[in-house]
Amino acid sequence: MTHEFKTPLATIGMAAATIEEPEVIGNIREVRRFTQVIKDENERMNRQIEMVLNTAREVERFTEIKREIVDMHQILESLIELTLMKVKKEEGQLNYSPEAKISLINGDYMHLYQ
């Protein structure tokens, strides 16, 4: 469970540090992109915290998987965006070409996003 909190915190920290870099801070588009990453990860942490609190409230009850229609392309693109920060920092490259004709599945968003 600690991984689910450490990853968003690390990503938020990296995005905040990246915003402060001279080549980024003057580029409003990049600042907005990294600000959105921070907002997304904050939302992800809030969902995780809510999940922990719900579990604590219902210790003796089994937590059901909350199935919904999830777009796997969207999840993958979000995860790639987070990874791209790390790749760019190491001067690497990451290519992604979504090819699935059907990217919608019935699943639990939180479990899939982790």
PDB file of C-alpha atoms in Angstrom:
ATOM      1  CA  MET A   1       0.000   0.000   0.000  1.00  0.00           C
ATOM      2  CA  THR A   2       2.896   2.398   0.623  1.00  0.00           C
ATOM      3  CA  HIS A   3       3.738   2.236  -3.104  1.00  0.00           C
ATOM      4  CA  GLU A   4       0.364   3.781  -3.945  1.00  0.00           C
ATOM      5  CA  PHE A   5       1.304   6.832  -1.862  1.00  0.00           C
ATOM      6  CA  LYS A   6       5.010   7.030  -2.633  1.00  0.00           C
ATOM      7  CA  THR A   7       4.574   7.044  -6.414  1.00  0.00           C
ATOM      8  CA  PRO A   8       2.226  10.058  -6.564  1.00  0.00           C
ATOM      9  CA  LEU A   9       4.360  11.910  -4.014  1.00  0.00           C
ATOM     10  CA  ALA A  10       7.518  11.237  -5.998  1.00  0.00           C
ATOM     11  CA  THR A  11       5.820  12.325  -9.220  1.00  0.00           C
ATOM     12  CA  ILE A  12       4.503  15.516  -7.606  1.00  0.00           C
ATOM     13  CA  GLY A  13       7.982  16.266  -6.270  1.00  0.00           C
ATOM     14  CA  MET A  14       9.579  15.642  -9.652  1.00  0.00           C
ATOM     15  CA  ALA A  15       7.002  17.779 -11.480  1.00  0.00           C
ATOM     16  CA  ALA A  16       7.439  20.635  -8.991  1.00  0.00           C
ATOM     17  CA  ALA A  17      11.226  20.461  -9.338  1.00  0.00           C
ATOM     18  CA  THR A  18      10.956  20.350 -13.127  1.00  0.00           C
ATOM     19  CA  ILE A  19       8.773  23.478 -13.170  1.00  0.00           C
ATOM     20  CA  GLU A  20      11.582  25.330 -11.386  1.00  0.00           C
ATOM     21  CA  GLU A  21      14.131  24.464 -14.085  1.00  0.00           C
ATOM     22  CA  PRO A  22      15.127  27.514 -16.168  1.00  0.00           C
ATOM     23  CA  GLU A  23      14.114  25.981 -19.517  1.00  0.00           C
ATOM     24  CA  VAL A  24      10.661  25.114 -18.155  1.00  0.00           C
ATOM     25  CA  ILE A  25       9.717  28.021 -15.908  1.00  0.00           C
ATOM     26  CA  GLY A  26       9.673  30.448 -18.834  1.00  0.00           C
ATOM     27  CA  ASN A  27       7.536  28.143 -20.981  1.00  0.00           C
ATOM     28  CA  ILE A  28       3.897  28.595 -19.921  1.00  0.00           C
ATOM     29  CA  ARG A  29       2.814  25.508 -21.881  1.00  0.00           C
ATOM     30  CA  GLU A  30       5.305  23.288 -20.035  1.00  0.00           C
ATOM     31  CA  VAL A  31       4.440  24.870 -16.682  1.00  0.00           C
ATOM     32  CA  ARG A  32       0.757  24.145 -17.311  1.00  0.00           C
ATOM     33  CA  ARG A  33       1.556  20.566 -18.358  1.00  0.00           C
ATOM     34  CA  PHE A  34       3.531  19.877 -15.177  1.00  0.00           C
ATOM     35  CA  THR A  35       0.922  21.680 -13.096  1.00  0.00           C
ATOM     36  CA  GLN A  36      -1.684  19.333 -14.563  1.00  0.00           C
ATOM     37  CA  VAL A  37       0.504  16.357 -13.625  1.00  0.00           C
ATOM     38  CA  ILE A  38       0.606  17.656 -10.048  1.00  0.00           C
ATOM     39  CA  LYS A  39      -3.189  18.081 -10.021  1.00  0.00           C
ATOM     40  CA  ASP A  40      -3.736  14.595 -11.487  1.00  0.00           C
ATOM     41  CA  GLU A  41      -1.425  12.958  -8.958  1.00  0.00           C
ATOM     42  CA  ASN A  42      -3.034  14.906  -6.137  1.00  0.00           C
ATOM     43  CA  GLU A  43      -6.420  13.611  -7.271  1.00  0.00           C
ATOM     44  CA  ARG A  44      -4.991  10.094  -7.452  1.00  0.00           C
ATOM     45  CA  MET A  45      -3.677  10.408  -3.889  1.00  0.00           C
ATOM     46  CA  ASN A  46      -7.028  11.726  -2.701  1.00  0.00           C
ATOM     47  CA  ARG A  47      -8.734   8.678  -4.221  1.00  0.00           C
ATOM     48  CA  GLN A  48      -6.200   6.413  -2.514  1.00  0.00           C
ATOM     49  CA  ILE A  49      -6.719   8.140   0.827  1.00  0.00           C
ATOM     50  CA  GLU A  50     -10.475   7.858   0.429  1.00  0.00           C
ATOM     51  CA  MET A  51     -10.050   4.164  -0.340  1.00  0.00           C
ATOM     52  CA  VAL A  52      -7.955   3.650   2.802  1.00  0.00           C
ATOM     53  CA  LEU A  53     -10.484   5.526   4.922  1.00  0.00           C
ATOM     54  CA  ASN A  54     -13.356   3.506   3.481  1.00  0.00           C
ATOM     55  CA  THR A  55     -11.477   0.294   4.150  1.00  0.00           C
ATOM     56  CA  ALA A  56     -10.788   1.380   7.718  1.00  0.00           C
ATOM     57  CA  ARG A  57     -14.494   2.102   8.210  1.00  0.00           C
ATOM     58  CA  GLU A  58     -15.447  -1.306   6.897  1.00  0.00           C
ATOM     59  CA  VAL A  59     -12.690  -3.497   8.308  1.00  0.00           C
ATOM     60  CA  GLU A  60     -14.958  -6.515   8.647  1.00  0.00           C
ATOM     61  CA  ARG A  61     -16.614  -6.122   5.265  1.00  0.00           C
ATOM     62  CA  PHE A  62     -15.147  -7.119   1.935  1.00  0.00           C
ATOM     63  CA  THR A  63     -14.489  -4.160  -0.328  1.00  0.00           C
ATOM     64  CA  GLU A  64     -16.088  -4.730  -3.703  1.00  0.00           C
ATOM     65  CA  ILE A  65     -14.378  -3.978  -6.954  1.00  0.00           C
ATOM     66  CA  LYS A  66     -16.084  -0.963  -8.473  1.00  0.00           C
ATOM     67  CA  ARG A  67     -16.462  -1.818 -12.116  1.00  0.00           C
ATOM     68  CA  GLU A  68     -17.005   0.904 -14.669  1.00  0.00           C
ATOM     69  CA  ILE A  69     -16.235   1.527 -18.304  1.00  0.00           C
ATOM     70  CA  VAL A  70     -12.541   2.479 -18.438  1.00  0.00           C
ATOM     71  CA  ASP A  71     -10.590   3.701 -21.457  1.00  0.00           C
ATOM     72  CA  MET A  72      -7.260   1.874 -21.372  1.00  0.00           C
ATOM     73  CA  HIS A  73      -5.750   4.331 -23.877  1.00  0.00           C
ATOM     74  CA  GLN A  74      -6.462   7.135 -21.413  1.00  0.00           C
ATOM     75  CA  ILE A  75      -4.890   5.211 -18.530  1.00  0.00           C
ATOM     76  CA  LEU A  76      -1.832   4.308 -20.590  1.00  0.00           C
ATOM     77  CA  GLU A  77      -1.420   7.881 -21.821  1.00  0.00           C
ATOM     78  CA  SER A  78      -1.570   9.165 -18.226  1.00  0.00           C
ATOM     79  CA  LEU A  79       1.024   6.650 -17.083  1.00  0.00           C
ATOM     80  CA  ILE A  80       3.238   7.419 -20.079  1.00  0.00           C
ATOM     81  CA  GLU A  81       3.001  11.147 -19.335  1.00  0.00           C
ATOM     82  CA  LEU A  82       4.263  10.472 -15.815  1.00  0.00           C
ATOM     83  CA  THR A  83       7.053   8.232 -17.086  1.00  0.00           C
ATOM     84  CA  LEU A  84       7.993  10.726 -19.785  1.00  0.00           C
ATOM     85  CA  MET A  85       9.156  13.204 -17.144  1.00  0.00           C
ATOM     86  CA  LYS A  86      11.671  10.674 -15.880  1.00  0.00           C
ATOM     87  CA  VAL A  87      12.727   9.687 -19.390  1.00  0.00           C
ATOM     88  CA  LYS A  88      13.284  13.307 -20.469  1.00  0.00           C
ATOM     89  CA  LYS A  89      15.280  14.022 -17.327  1.00  0.00           C
ATOM     90  CA  GLU A  90      17.639  11.218 -18.375  1.00  0.00           C
ATOM     91  CA  GLU A  91      17.612  12.548 -21.949  1.00  0.00           C
ATOM     92  CA  GLY A  92      15.836   9.432 -23.157  1.00  0.00           C
ATOM     93  CA  GLN A  93      12.992   8.906 -25.552  1.00  0.00           C
ATOM     94  CA  LEU A  94       9.621   7.189 -25.232  1.00  0.00           C
ATOM     95  CA  ASN A  95       7.284   6.347 -28.093  1.00  0.00           C
ATOM     96  CA  TYR A  96       3.688   5.223 -27.736  1.00  0.00           C
ATOM     97  CA  SER A  97       1.362   4.284 -30.564  1.00  0.00           C
ATOM     98  CA  PRO A  98      -2.086   3.235 -29.358  1.00  0.00           C
ATOM     99  CA  GLU A  99      -3.468   0.719 -31.823  1.00  0.00           C
ATOM    100  CA  ALA A 100      -6.287  -1.001 -29.989  1.00  0.00           C
ATOM    101  CA  LYS A 101      -9.496  -0.687 -31.950  1.00  0.00           C
ATOM    102  CA  ILE A 102     -11.470  -1.183 -28.768  1.00  0.00           C
ATOM    103  CA  SER A 103      -9.863   0.445 -25.755  1.00  0.00           C
ATOM    104  CA  LEU A 104     -12.880   0.485 -23.435  1.00  0.00           C
ATOM    105  CA  ILE A 105     -13.079  -2.237 -20.808  1.00  0.00           C
ATOM    106  CA  ASN A 106     -15.220  -2.956 -17.778  1.00  0.00           C
ATOM    107  CA  GLY A 107     -12.885  -2.737 -14.797  1.00  0.00           C
ATOM    108  CA  ASP A 108     -11.912  -0.970 -11.592  1.00  0.00           C
ATOM    109  CA  TYR A 109     -10.147   2.269 -12.526  1.00  0.00           C
ATOM    110  CA  MET A 110      -8.040   2.472  -9.347  1.00  0.00           C
ATOM    111  CA  HIS A 111      -6.730  -1.071  -9.718  1.00  0.00           C
ATOM    112  CA  LEU A 112      -5.947  -0.577 -13.391  1.00  0.00           C
ATOM    113  CA  TYR A 113      -4.229   2.790 -12.904  1.00  0.00           C
ATOM    114  CA  GLN A 114      -1.877   1.488 -10.248  1.00  0.00           C
TER     115      GLN A 114
END
